XYZ file of C-alpha atoms in Angstrom:
407
model
C -36.192 15.668 4.367
C -32.684 14.187 4.500
C -29.597 15.745 6.334
C -27.748 18.489 4.503
C -24.601 17.207 2.829
C -21.221 18.398 4.162
C -20.171 21.411 1.686
C -16.491 22.241 1.104
C -14.812 24.332 -1.509
C -12.385 23.607 -4.378
C -9.500 25.069 -2.390
C -10.375 22.695 0.608
C -10.581 19.505 -1.763
C -7.194 20.564 -3.245
C -5.591 21.080 0.202
C -6.925 17.795 1.546
C -5.513 16.031 -1.798
C -2.106 17.599 -1.215
C -2.228 16.580 2.468
C -3.128 12.952 1.330
C -0.148 12.972 -1.020
C 2.254 14.224 1.362
C 2.632 17.411 -0.704
C 1.053 20.202 1.608
C 4.136 21.235 3.231
C 7.705 22.087 2.256
C 9.991 19.263 0.953
C 11.994 17.401 3.678
C 9.743 18.677 6.739
C 9.332 14.850 7.702
C 12.340 12.527 7.773
C 12.163 9.542 5.745
C 11.900 6.631 8.278
C 10.528 3.296 8.017
C 7.325 4.462 9.550
C 7.141 7.420 7.069
C 7.698 5.280 4.077
C 5.306 2.778 5.155
C 2.664 5.737 5.781
C 3.268 6.914 2.372
C 2.582 3.710 0.754
C -0.436 3.059 2.609
C -2.032 6.591 2.184
C -1.354 6.744 -1.540
C -1.693 3.302 -2.529
C 1.864 2.671 -3.679
C 4.903 4.000 -5.408
C 4.745 3.408 -9.250
C 7.926 1.988 -10.695
C 9.480 2.809 -14.291
C 12.519 1.799 -15.788
C 13.266 5.217 -17.447
C 16.385 6.878 -15.806
C 16.901 10.319 -17.786
C 16.866 11.746 -14.094
C 16.450 9.094 -11.670
C 14.039 5.874 -11.227
C 10.548 7.098 -10.841
C 9.982 5.745 -7.197
C 13.192 7.423 -5.989
C 11.804 10.999 -7.458
C 8.616 10.641 -5.962
C 10.041 10.036 -2.440
C 12.427 12.839 -3.126
C 9.640 15.367 -3.986
C 8.326 14.905 -0.555
C 11.167 13.920 1.799
C 14.229 15.445 0.254
C 17.649 13.678 -0.339
C 17.936 10.080 1.267
C 20.258 7.173 0.946
C 18.750 4.834 -1.742
C 20.559 1.726 -0.492
C 18.831 2.144 2.791
C 15.422 2.609 1.176
C 16.171 -0.616 -0.990
C 17.015 -2.465 1.962
C 13.713 -1.458 3.816
C 11.627 -2.257 0.827
C 13.263 -5.739 -0.295
C 15.607 -7.146 2.209
C 13.287 -6.290 5.165
C 10.115 -6.969 3.392
C 8.295 -3.409 4.188
C 6.818 -3.549 0.562
C 6.315 -5.938 -2.303
C 6.038 -5.483 -6.031
C 2.676 -5.706 -7.680
C 0.099 -3.936 -9.925
C -1.613 -0.812 -8.451
C -1.789 1.963 -10.686
C 0.672 0.141 -12.785
C 3.683 -1.903 -11.551
C 4.272 -0.462 -8.129
C 5.778 -1.046 -4.785
C 2.904 -1.841 -2.352
C 2.717 -1.744 1.542
C 2.591 -5.256 2.938
C -0.894 -4.647 4.305
C -2.310 -4.725 0.713
C -1.103 -8.281 0.015
C -4.485 -9.812 0.727
C -5.973 -7.575 -2.085
C -3.164 -8.350 -4.293
C -3.876 -12.019 -3.826
C -7.371 -11.481 -5.029
C -6.352 -9.973 -8.312
C -3.536 -12.820 -8.660
C -6.567 -15.309 -8.585
C -8.414 -13.524 -11.062
C -5.506 -12.990 -13.604
C -5.848 -12.506 -16.474
C -8.848 -9.886 -16.259
C -11.441 -10.118 -18.898
C -10.404 -6.437 -20.127
C -6.863 -8.115 -21.191
C -7.931 -11.203 -22.806
C -10.497 -9.345 -25.118
C -7.597 -7.295 -26.397
C -5.940 -8.600 -29.839
C -2.442 -8.089 -28.389
C -3.438 -10.628 -25.719
C -3.154 -13.462 -28.044
C 0.312 -12.514 -29.276
C 1.774 -11.716 -25.909
C 0.453 -14.781 -24.000
C 2.612 -17.764 -23.679
C 2.421 -21.432 -23.774
C 1.975 -23.786 -20.856
C 5.269 -25.420 -21.757
C 7.048 -22.128 -21.198
C 5.499 -21.311 -18.032
C 6.555 -24.945 -16.718
C 9.903 -24.276 -17.960
C 10.006 -21.045 -16.190
C 8.856 -22.537 -12.869
C 11.034 -25.430 -12.960
C 14.200 -23.351 -13.371
C 13.365 -21.090 -10.531
C 12.401 -24.139 -8.294
C 15.866 -25.747 -9.106
C 18.221 -22.634 -9.213
C 16.677 -19.971 -6.873
C 16.311 -16.291 -7.913
C 16.775 -15.352 -11.468
C 16.772 -12.246 -13.863
C 15.037 -12.365 -17.141
C 18.237 -12.284 -18.783
C 18.840 -15.840 -17.622
C 16.210 -17.098 -19.996
C 17.018 -17.654 -23.707
C 15.338 -17.669 -26.905
C 13.707 -20.962 -27.581
C 14.191 -22.914 -30.829
C 11.725 -21.728 -33.440
C 10.572 -18.870 -31.593
C 9.873 -15.610 -33.235
C 12.564 -12.978 -32.690
C 13.004 -9.439 -31.703
C 12.015 -8.102 -35.041
C 8.349 -9.379 -34.610
C 6.024 -6.560 -33.560
C 2.492 -7.632 -32.645
C 0.610 -4.665 -33.640
C 2.714 -1.969 -31.664
C 5.843 -0.116 -31.427
C 7.414 -2.583 -28.997
C 9.369 -5.645 -30.118
C 8.067 -8.983 -28.934
C 10.298 -10.335 -26.245
C 11.514 -13.932 -25.391
C 8.458 -16.169 -24.603
C 10.047 -17.270 -21.202
C 10.543 -13.581 -20.486
C 6.928 -12.887 -21.226
C 6.134 -15.983 -18.984
C 7.912 -14.372 -16.057
C 5.621 -11.179 -16.202
C 2.462 -13.428 -16.455
C 3.443 -15.755 -13.771
C 4.124 -12.485 -11.840
C 0.707 -11.171 -12.340
C -0.868 -14.498 -11.506
C 1.126 -14.651 -8.085
C 3.197 -17.856 -9.094
C 6.286 -15.970 -8.749
C 7.470 -12.664 -7.009
C 10.155 -10.117 -7.503
C 12.796 -10.802 -4.930
C 14.808 -7.550 -5.327
C 16.406 -5.547 -8.025
C 19.937 -5.343 -9.141
C 20.674 -2.168 -11.393
C 16.917 -2.029 -11.605
C 16.666 -5.397 -13.172
C 14.094 -7.833 -11.463
C 15.120 -10.926 -9.706
C 12.224 -13.474 -9.531
C 11.597 -16.406 -7.409
C 8.617 -18.662 -6.471
C 6.205 -16.725 -4.572
C 5.948 -18.984 -1.580
C 9.663 -18.151 -0.927
C 8.958 -14.296 -1.013
C 5.477 -13.479 0.129
C 4.544 -14.138 3.637
C 1.573 -16.307 4.542
C -1.621 -14.080 4.329
C -5.281 -14.597 3.599
C -6.856 -13.629 0.117
C -9.210 -10.689 0.391
C -12.881 -11.430 -0.228
C -14.272 -10.362 -3.594
C -16.301 -7.548 -1.561
C -13.085 -6.468 0.048
C -11.222 -6.293 -3.231
C -13.735 -4.135 -4.705
C -14.069 -1.801 -1.876
C -10.282 -1.359 -1.952
C -10.734 0.416 -5.296
C -12.846 3.063 -3.614
C -11.319 3.311 -0.153
C -7.666 3.414 -1.215
C -8.638 5.629 -4.000
C -10.185 8.039 -1.450
C -7.203 7.564 0.897
C -5.084 9.029 -1.775
C -7.250 11.685 -3.120
C -9.332 12.755 -0.138
C -12.564 13.999 -1.724
C -13.299 12.702 -5.236
C -16.040 11.640 -7.496
C -16.242 8.428 -9.505
C -14.540 9.969 -12.562
C -11.429 10.955 -10.447
C -11.209 7.606 -8.909
C -11.370 5.617 -11.936
C -8.017 4.344 -13.099
C -6.299 5.822 -10.034
C -5.944 2.093 -9.196
C -5.832 0.155 -12.503
C -5.573 -3.250 -10.610
C -9.315 -2.883 -9.822
C -10.590 -3.972 -13.068
C -14.323 -2.752 -12.350
C -17.034 -1.728 -15.053
C -18.930 1.507 -14.473
C -21.972 -0.625 -12.893
C -19.446 -2.268 -10.396
C -18.119 1.059 -9.423
C -21.402 2.398 -8.801
C -22.558 -0.622 -6.774
C -19.522 -0.392 -4.549
C -20.102 3.334 -3.872
C -23.675 2.629 -2.946
C -22.636 -0.111 -0.744
C -20.049 1.876 1.218
C -22.422 4.773 1.556
C -25.072 2.355 3.036
C -22.385 0.977 5.508
C -21.426 4.813 6.383
C -17.668 4.196 5.824
C -17.865 7.126 3.170
C -20.280 10.142 2.831
C -21.507 12.293 -0.031
C -19.988 15.797 -0.290
C -21.127 18.905 -1.873
C -18.347 20.837 -3.517
C -19.403 24.385 -4.051
C -17.803 25.232 -7.315
C -17.207 21.776 -8.882
C -19.980 20.044 -10.439
C -20.730 16.210 -9.952
C -21.141 14.000 -6.958
C -18.193 13.643 -4.659
C -17.195 11.260 -1.661
C -14.982 11.369 1.250
C -14.081 9.052 4.109
C -15.253 10.425 7.518
C -11.862 10.510 8.844
C -10.573 12.750 6.256
C -13.421 15.270 6.430
C -12.564 15.812 10.051
C -8.896 16.674 9.146
C -10.045 19.516 6.838
C -10.525 22.338 9.422
C -6.981 21.803 10.759
C -5.140 21.704 7.576
C -2.678 24.576 6.968
C -2.289 26.418 3.520
C 0.102 24.666 1.159
C 3.752 25.754 1.274
C 6.882 24.880 -0.589
C 8.073 24.253 -4.103
C 9.021 20.792 -5.436
C 9.199 18.912 -8.689
C 6.927 15.740 -9.369
C 8.048 12.740 -11.465
C 5.871 11.897 -14.556
C 4.698 8.801 -12.579
C 3.916 10.550 -9.322
C 0.747 9.178 -7.559
C -0.428 12.953 -7.525
C -0.753 12.624 -11.337
C -2.101 8.965 -11.643
C -5.452 10.501 -12.749
C -4.849 13.349 -15.257
C -8.481 14.452 -15.584
C -8.366 15.351 -11.791
C -5.222 17.543 -12.276
C -6.950 19.163 -15.304
C -10.292 19.875 -13.473
C -9.159 20.890 -10.227
C -5.817 22.630 -10.982
C -6.149 23.483 -14.555
C -3.058 21.599 -15.435
C -3.142 19.457 -18.524
C -0.335 16.849 -18.383
C 0.400 13.928 -20.754
C 3.766 11.786 -20.675
C 5.612 12.201 -23.993
C 8.175 9.673 -23.631
C 6.714 7.458 -26.338
C 5.773 10.356 -28.626
C 7.926 10.926 -31.511
C 10.361 13.992 -30.779
C 8.782 16.150 -33.631
C 5.138 15.626 -32.150
C 6.111 16.321 -28.310
C 4.294 19.520 -26.864
C 7.194 20.098 -24.580
C 9.743 17.395 -23.887
C 10.784 13.764 -23.198
C 10.686 13.620 -19.390
C 8.874 16.512 -18.138
C 8.549 17.247 -14.407
C 5.589 19.318 -13.218
C 6.699 22.319 -10.877
C 4.490 22.310 -7.690
C 4.582 25.730 -6.010
C 2.549 26.534 -2.797
C -0.151 23.989 -3.831
C -0.607 25.027 -7.535
C 1.051 23.300 -10.574
C 2.814 26.424 -12.034
C 5.055 25.066 -14.791
C 6.912 22.286 -16.106
C 10.651 21.624 -16.974
C 12.425 19.060 -19.240
C 15.515 17.792 -17.453
C 18.441 15.369 -18.307
C 21.045 14.142 -16.042
C 24.552 13.706 -17.822
C 26.155 11.288 -15.834
C 29.115 11.247 -17.977
C 29.908 14.982 -17.051
C 28.119 15.317 -13.642
C 25.645 17.751 -14.846
C 21.792 18.319 -14.602
C 20.847 19.971 -17.454
C 17.305 21.738 -17.834
C 16.662 21.678 -21.491
C 13.410 23.668 -21.325
C 11.232 25.549 -18.564
C 7.966 27.074 -19.070
C 5.372 28.439 -16.626
C 1.770 27.979 -17.179
C -0.673 30.761 -18.665
C -1.439 33.191 -16.120
C 1.725 32.441 -13.859
C 4.295 35.158 -13.604
C 7.565 34.939 -12.169
C 8.136 36.477 -8.736
C 10.997 36.535 -6.262
C 9.480 33.733 -4.114
C 8.996 31.499 -7.254
C 12.466 31.696 -8.397
C 13.919 31.329 -4.851
C 11.615 28.007 -4.392
C 12.581 26.611 -7.856
C 16.156 27.574 -7.540
C 16.363 25.616 -4.083
C 14.480 22.575 -5.759
C 16.841 22.237 -8.511
C 19.904 22.712 -6.384
C 18.737 20.164 -4.157
C 17.846 17.814 -6.830
C 21.123 18.055 -8.494
C 22.936 17.205 -5.075
C 20.614 14.205 -4.817
C 21.559 12.931 -8.215
C 25.209 13.706 -7.453
C 25.511 16.312 -10.284
C 28.371 18.793 -9.793
C 26.945 21.285 -12.324
C 23.400 22.717 -13.039
C 22.796 24.231 -16.587
C 19.701 26.344 -16.912
C 17.781 27.601 -20.139
C 18.385 31.150 -21.263
C 16.431 33.715 -18.919
C 16.548 31.409 -15.870
C 20.233 31.210 -15.063
C 19.877 33.816 -12.248
C 17.850 31.381 -9.999
C 21.114 29.307 -9.722
C 22.243 31.362 -6.630
């Protein structure tokens, strides 16, 4: 008879998950130093990037949720000028720790993945060899360039062409920039007003080896468990989308790591399914305190990369509605979930009006079964005031019925 499986509760799973995501304690408990930033990138697998600026850039909001206010210029200097991180694909386009560059190089070699080339949109989005040569020649000759430096070519289809989707088809050379970035031929040097500047990768990336195919596959599992703590295959699938593995591949990787004893199977008393954990994370469980604090999460926060996990463990159904027509949205355009003492208790729809220095909360709703309390009002009020200060908002406007928390 085999040894009994380690047994944990749903509460312990959630507590470890919060700990791995840096959300177990009150916001601002840990200062945002170079070490803390690197640790966050390694533990969670990266900081997702997104251009929507209704409140603030996604990666800044994700850091604020954990560390509180910080100097954005200083963070940018660490990330880009000092080379603490690099931009590549993780869950989506993300800032990754330098330690993950060998794994990224393996994906670069395998690009494009089969799951992309089988799609109808790929034939429309893919670019010609001539375009790629043109882009590489200009970067080699001129140095770092933004996509705006590349013009429409004679005879090229214009902005009105829509290849089966809602987004217009961009310039061919601009698309080549993205494809060459995915393939590792070019890299993002830095961003100016959030616009990428690209250069040849050999001028940006340090010399590092390429991860083996086995290491690349294992990274899907080990990095996913690092960011989630205890999880089954369904909660790890698509946490890191850069790992383009089939269901058969995923199960093979899990079996390999179980045999190597780098992970163990875990029984969760009140959650069905098979779950896994790294040994070092199981050892942390007994010392973890109860969750504390109230904060707001970006729609692109790594805590929400796997929507099914939030639904099944926290009973919180969340979907990004940015690209949903206004009349069909369930709640709002850029909705921030409210995390209070380890529970996702509600959501709010904010907008930072830069022209009048005002942070407006257009809607605020608690989840079914969640009641207002003095503690929740105080925590939410503090979080909104501190977010407003971080954004530089002189005024905070709240929906009817919530204005008394602004004190």
